[in-house]
Short mmCIF file of C-alpha atoms in Angstrom, two decimals:
data_model
loop_
_atom_site.label_atom_id
_atom_site.label_comp_id
_atom_site.label_asym_id
_atom_site.label_seq_id
_atom_site.Cartn_x
_atom_site.Cartn_y
_atom_site.Cartn_z
CA PRO K 125 23.61 -13.67 14.34
CA LEU K 126 24.98 -10.32 15.63
CA VAL K 127 23.47 -8.38 12.69
CA ASN K 128 20.15 -6.64 13.45
CA ARG K 129 18.51 -7.52 10.10
CA ALA K 130 15.42 -5.26 10.91
CA ILE K 131 17.52 -2.01 10.65
CA SER K 132 20.96 -2.66 9.39
CA GLY K 133 23.41 -4.94 7.74
CA ASN K 134 22.83 -6.11 4.13
CA LEU K 135 19.63 -4.56 2.89
CA TYR K 136 17.24 -6.64 0.93
CA PRO K 137 15.57 -6.26 -2.45
CA PRO K 138 12.03 -5.62 -1.68
CA GLY K 139 10.35 -7.11 -4.53
CA PRO K 140 6.50 -6.63 -4.97
CA VAL K 141 5.99 -4.97 -1.56
CA PHE K 142 7.66 -1.90 -3.21
CA LYS K 143 4.65 -1.65 -5.58
CA LEU K 144 3.00 0.24 -2.78
CA VAL K 145 5.52 3.01 -3.44
CA THR K 146 5.08 2.99 -7.11
CA ALA K 147 1.21 2.98 -6.58
CA ALA K 148 1.71 5.94 -4.24
CA ALA K 149 3.68 7.86 -6.92
CA ALA K 150 1.11 7.08 -9.48
CA LEU K 151 -1.86 8.28 -7.44
CA GLU K 152 -0.01 11.43 -6.22
CA SER K 153 0.71 12.27 -9.81
CA GLY K 154 -3.03 12.87 -10.41
CA ASP K 155 -2.93 10.82 -13.52
CA TYR K 156 -4.14 7.63 -11.90
CA GLU K 157 -6.89 6.31 -9.74
CA PRO K 158 -7.44 2.79 -8.31
CA ASP K 159 -9.79 2.02 -11.19
CA THR K 160 -7.50 3.45 -13.90
CA GLU K 161 -6.74 0.81 -16.61
CA VAL K 162 -3.07 0.21 -17.20
CA ASP K 163 -1.15 -2.17 -19.58
CA GLY K 164 -0.50 -5.58 -18.03
CA PRO K 165 0.92 -7.83 -20.87
CA ALA K 166 2.70 -11.21 -20.44
CA LYS K 167 6.00 -9.40 -20.89
CA LEU K 168 7.34 -5.89 -21.15
CA THR K 169 9.68 -5.30 -23.98
CA PHE K 170 12.20 -2.46 -24.39
CA PRO K 171 13.46 -0.75 -27.56
CA GLY K 172 16.80 -2.12 -28.63
CA GLN K 173 17.01 -4.67 -25.92
CA THR K 174 16.64 -8.40 -25.66
CA TYR K 175 15.76 -8.21 -21.95
CA THR K 176 12.01 -8.62 -21.19
CA LEU K 177 10.27 -8.12 -17.84
CA PRO K 178 7.75 -11.01 -17.23
CA ASN K 179 5.12 -11.64 -14.74
CA ASP K 180 5.63 -14.06 -11.93
CA PHE K 181 2.77 -16.13 -13.34
CA SER K 182 2.35 -17.37 -16.80
CA GLY K 183 0.62 -15.08 -19.40
CA ALA K 184 -0.86 -11.50 -19.15
CA CYS K 185 -2.48 -10.06 -16.11
CA SER K 186 -5.98 -10.21 -17.84
CA PRO K 187 -7.41 -11.84 -21.06
CA ASN K 188 -7.07 -8.41 -22.83
CA GLY K 189 -3.85 -7.23 -21.39
CA LYS K 190 -5.42 -4.39 -19.56
CA ILE K 191 -5.89 -4.19 -15.81
CA THR K 192 -7.06 -1.69 -13.23
CA LEU K 193 -4.46 -0.32 -10.86
CA ILE K 194 -6.21 -1.92 -7.81
CA ASP K 195 -6.42 -5.36 -9.48
CA ALA K 196 -2.85 -5.08 -10.65
CA LEU K 197 -1.86 -4.72 -6.87
CA LYS K 198 -4.33 -7.42 -5.84
CA ILE K 199 -2.67 -10.09 -8.04
CA SER K 200 0.81 -8.53 -8.12
CA CYS K 201 1.11 -7.86 -11.81
CA ASN K 202 4.71 -7.05 -12.58
CA THR K 203 4.27 -5.74 -16.08
CA ALA K 204 1.52 -3.29 -14.98
CA PHE K 205 3.67 -1.74 -12.34
CA GLY K 206 6.77 -1.71 -14.61
CA SER K 207 4.64 0.24 -17.11
CA VAL K 208 3.35 2.57 -14.45
CA GLY K 209 6.89 3.25 -13.11
CA MET K 210 8.09 4.18 -16.53
CA ALA K 211 5.04 6.42 -17.22
CA VAL K 212 5.44 8.21 -13.82
CA GLY K 213 9.16 8.63 -14.41
CA GLU K 214 12.39 8.42 -12.47
CA SER K 215 12.16 11.81 -10.74
CA ALA K 216 8.75 11.19 -9.47
CA MET K 217 9.76 7.81 -8.17
CA LEU K 218 12.86 9.27 -6.40
CA GLU K 219 10.72 12.09 -4.91
CA GLN K 220 8.26 9.59 -3.63
CA THR K 221 10.86 7.12 -2.10
CA ALA K 222 12.31 10.09 -0.34
CA LYS K 223 9.01 11.05 1.24
CA PHE K 224 8.69 7.57 2.51
CA GLY K 225 11.97 7.86 4.22
CA PHE K 226 14.48 6.31 1.67
CA GLY K 227 17.90 7.78 2.10
CA GLU K 228 16.98 9.12 5.46
CA LYS K 229 19.70 8.65 8.23
CA LEU K 230 17.75 7.63 11.24
CA GLY K 231 18.70 6.98 14.82
CA ILE K 232 15.93 5.18 16.88
CA PRO K 233 18.46 5.52 18.78
CA LEU K 234 20.34 2.63 17.05
CA THR K 235 21.50 3.62 13.63
CA VAL K 236 19.24 2.61 10.68
CA THR K 237 20.94 1.82 7.38
CA PRO K 238 19.22 4.09 4.78
CA SER K 239 17.22 2.28 2.08
CA VAL K 240 18.11 3.07 -1.61
CA PHE K 241 16.34 3.71 -4.79
CA PRO K 242 18.81 4.03 -7.59
CA ALA K 243 19.25 7.00 -10.06
CA GLY K 244 20.30 7.45 -13.59
CA LEU K 245 18.09 4.54 -14.78
CA GLY K 246 17.43 3.36 -18.38
CA GLN K 247 13.79 2.38 -19.17
CA SER K 248 14.33 -1.34 -18.38
CA GLN K 249 15.99 -0.46 -15.18
CA LEU K 250 13.18 1.88 -14.11
CA ALA K 251 10.63 -0.82 -14.87
CA GLN K 252 12.63 -3.38 -12.78
CA SER K 253 13.10 -0.75 -9.98
CA SER K 254 9.44 -0.03 -10.02
CA ILE K 255 8.60 -3.58 -8.78
CA GLY K 256 11.38 -3.51 -6.25
CA GLN K 257 14.09 -5.26 -8.06
CA PHE K 258 17.32 -4.09 -9.92
CA GLU K 259 19.28 -2.07 -7.25
CA VAL K 260 16.42 -1.20 -4.92
CA ARG K 261 17.52 -2.16 -1.49
CA VAL K 262 15.49 -1.74 1.83
CA SER K 263 15.49 -2.59 5.52
CA PRO K 264 12.37 -4.39 6.98
CA LEU K 265 11.86 -1.21 9.08
CA GLN K 266 11.68 0.85 5.87
CA ILE K 267 8.84 -1.26 4.50
CA ALA K 268 6.98 -1.19 7.85
CA MET K 269 7.38 2.59 7.76
CA VAL K 270 5.60 2.62 4.28
CA SER K 271 2.62 0.73 5.68
CA SER K 272 2.66 2.81 8.81
CA ALA K 273 2.48 6.07 6.79
CA ILE K 274 -0.41 4.76 4.75
CA ALA K 275 -2.19 3.77 7.94
CA ASN K 276 -1.50 7.11 9.55
CA ASP K 277 -3.48 9.13 6.81
CA GLY K 278 -0.18 9.63 4.84
CA VAL K 279 2.02 11.04 7.63
CA LEU K 280 5.42 9.44 8.11
CA MET K 281 6.40 9.13 11.82
CA LYS K 282 9.88 8.57 13.25
CA PRO K 283 10.18 5.02 14.58
CA GLN K 284 11.06 4.75 18.21
CA LEU K 285 12.83 1.71 19.65
CA VAL K 286 12.76 2.99 23.23
CA SER K 287 9.35 3.50 24.82
CA ARG K 288 10.63 4.94 28.13
CA VAL K 289 13.64 5.23 30.26
CA LEU K 290 13.27 4.19 33.87
CA ALA K 291 15.37 5.07 36.94
CA PRO K 292 16.53 2.35 39.41
CA ASP K 293 13.31 2.82 41.39
CA LEU K 294 11.38 2.25 38.20
CA THR K 295 10.06 5.82 37.93
CA VAL K 296 9.92 7.17 34.39
CA MET K 297 12.84 9.45 33.58
CA SER K 298 12.01 10.31 30.08
CA ARG K 299 9.76 9.20 27.09
CA PRO K 300 10.53 9.85 23.47
CA SER K 301 7.96 12.20 22.10
CA ALA K 302 6.11 11.57 18.83
CA GLU K 303 7.97 13.08 15.90
CA GLU K 304 6.65 13.59 12.30
CA LEU K 305 9.21 13.00 9.60
CA GLY K 306 6.88 14.56 6.97
CA ARG K 307 3.97 13.79 4.69
CA ALA K 308 4.54 10.75 2.49
CA VAL K 309 1.27 11.04 0.53
CA SER K 310 -2.00 12.97 0.84
CA ARG K 311 -4.80 11.87 3.07
CA GLY K 312 -6.81 11.04 -0.08
CA THR K 313 -3.95 8.93 -1.65
CA ALA K 314 -3.56 7.11 1.74
CA ALA K 315 -7.19 6.23 1.72
CA LYS K 316 -6.99 4.82 -1.81
CA LEU K 317 -3.89 2.92 -1.10
CA THR K 318 -5.71 1.42 2.01
CA THR K 319 -8.58 0.30 -0.23
CA MET K 320 -6.00 -1.24 -2.59
CA MET K 321 -4.25 -3.11 0.15
CA GLN K 322 -7.55 -4.47 1.48
CA ALA K 323 -8.17 -5.94 -1.89
CA VAL K 324 -4.93 -7.84 -1.61
CA VAL K 325 -6.07 -9.47 1.60
CA GLY K 326 -9.61 -9.96 0.28
CA PRO K 327 -10.96 -12.76 -1.95
CA GLY K 328 -8.78 -13.50 -4.97
CA GLY K 329 -5.90 -11.54 -3.59
CA THR K 330 -2.38 -12.77 -2.91
CA GLY K 331 -2.46 -12.01 0.84
CA THR K 332 -5.58 -14.01 1.94
CA ARG K 333 -3.52 -15.88 4.61
CA ALA K 334 -3.26 -12.72 6.57
CA ARG K 335 -7.01 -12.35 7.13
CA ILE K 336 -8.13 -12.07 10.71
CA ASP K 337 -11.75 -12.96 11.63
CA GLY K 338 -13.67 -9.77 12.57
CA ILE K 339 -10.68 -7.50 11.64
CA GLU K 340 -10.06 -5.52 8.44
CA VAL K 341 -6.40 -6.01 7.29
CA ALA K 342 -4.62 -4.06 4.59
CA GLY K 343 -1.54 -5.71 3.24
CA LYS K 344 0.80 -6.57 0.33
CA THR K 345 2.84 -9.71 -0.49
CA GLY K 346 6.13 -9.95 -2.19
CA THR K 347 8.51 -12.55 -3.53
CA ALA K 348 11.84 -10.83 -4.12
CA GLU K 349 14.62 -12.30 -6.33
CA GLN K 350 18.21 -12.16 -4.88
CA GLY K 351 20.15 -13.20 -7.85
CA GLU K 352 21.25 -16.22 -9.75
CA GLY K 353 21.39 -19.53 -7.74
CA ARG K 354 19.60 -18.06 -4.71
CA PRO K 355 16.07 -18.51 -3.64
CA PRO K 356 13.91 -15.51 -3.38
CA ASN K 357 12.92 -13.92 -0.17
CA ALA K 358 9.28 -13.99 0.97
CA TRP K 359 7.80 -10.64 2.06
CA PHE K 360 4.53 -9.39 3.60
CA THR K 361 3.70 -5.94 4.97
CA ALA K 362 0.41 -4.88 6.48
CA PHE K 363 -1.47 -2.83 8.97
CA ALA K 364 -4.64 -3.44 11.07
CA PRO K 365 -7.37 -2.78 11.96
CA VAL K 366 -8.00 -0.69 8.98
CA GLU K 367 -10.65 1.52 10.76
CA ASP K 368 -8.32 2.24 13.87
CA PRO K 369 -4.72 1.00 13.03
CA GLN K 370 -2.87 -0.39 16.01
CA VAL K 371 0.00 -2.23 14.30
CA ALA K 372 1.98 -1.90 11.05
CA ILE K 373 4.42 -4.78 10.22
CA ALA K 374 6.87 -6.00 7.66
CA VAL K 375 7.90 -9.66 7.53
CA VAL K 376 10.82 -10.95 5.35
CA VAL K 377 11.54 -14.68 5.31
CA GLU K 378 15.11 -15.04 4.04
CA ASP K 379 15.25 -17.65 1.20
CA GLY K 380 11.56 -18.31 1.95
CA GLY K 381 10.14 -17.58 -1.48
CA ALA K 382 11.13 -20.95 -3.16
CA LEU K 383 7.56 -22.33 -3.45
CA GLY K 384 7.50 -21.45 -7.10
CA ASP K 385 4.39 -19.14 -7.43
CA ALA K 386 3.75 -15.49 -7.31
CA ALA K 387 2.00 -15.64 -3.99
CA SER K 388 4.69 -17.33 -1.95
CA GLY K 389 5.14 -14.22 0.04
CA GLY K 390 1.49 -14.64 0.88
CA ARG K 391 2.02 -18.38 1.60
CA VAL K 392 5.07 -18.00 3.88
CA ALA K 393 5.33 -14.48 5.36
CA ALA K 394 1.60 -13.47 5.57
CA PRO K 395 0.74 -16.14 8.24
CA ILE K 396 3.64 -14.79 10.35
CA ALA K 397 2.41 -11.28 10.05
CA LYS K 398 -1.14 -12.42 10.83
CA LYS K 399 0.14 -14.00 14.26
CA VAL K 400 2.01 -10.80 15.15
CA MET K 401 -0.96 -8.59 14.41
CA GLU K 402 -3.31 -10.81 16.35
CA ALA K 403 -1.07 -10.69 19.39
CA VAL K 404 -0.84 -6.82 19.24
CA ILE K 405 -4.56 -6.32 18.71
CA SER K 406 -5.53 -8.74 21.39
CA GLN K 407 -3.49 -7.00 24.08
#
């Protein structure tokens, strides 16, 4: 109870919410667009290994095993993003995670435990890492920062826990100034990622339970495995309204992804995110 899970303590495997970072690395490479077709088989196999990377649902991501990048994010296709991560390569993935703030030592002013993307990966490990598994570990704040940077035209801002410092007579002594940490993605890539995240919340996506009447929401669901014998965590990250972002959020429900389907992050965490976003937007 004394651990601030939002920023420190034991970090979490992010699972499919991390696919936003993989999508960003792909789009930034110049080799992919949202409508680029990628491989989305039922399972990914690796030379000389018995391990296979499956989807969270039965079968391939489409009848012919091919799927566009935007649709892969919409239905959270593991094999597509595993394939994309391997094609983009470890160095590009490490560079992209660093641009989103992974490894950054932040004080907000409380100390934030840096999020981690592993290095020195084999192909199967890179594929797993590209869908937010293996040894990828994040704070909820880090995932909120990813959505925030996308909402902010690709610019990553330093989070601030303190809005102002007051004197005993309640006059304002100081306010933290807005501080840019750097550019996570180009403005064009941010716009493409926004469109892809809107598809997740739109019809047929895994995040429909985050829809708000009259408000455009961009989001991503996730169900992250924690290890043998432990139920997965349920994730959802989002920002809204799309045309004038006011709130970015990451929700993780510990052990909340045990409903047995790929969209359990959408079923458990998305409604929580919706309520928070509605509360902020209605202020």
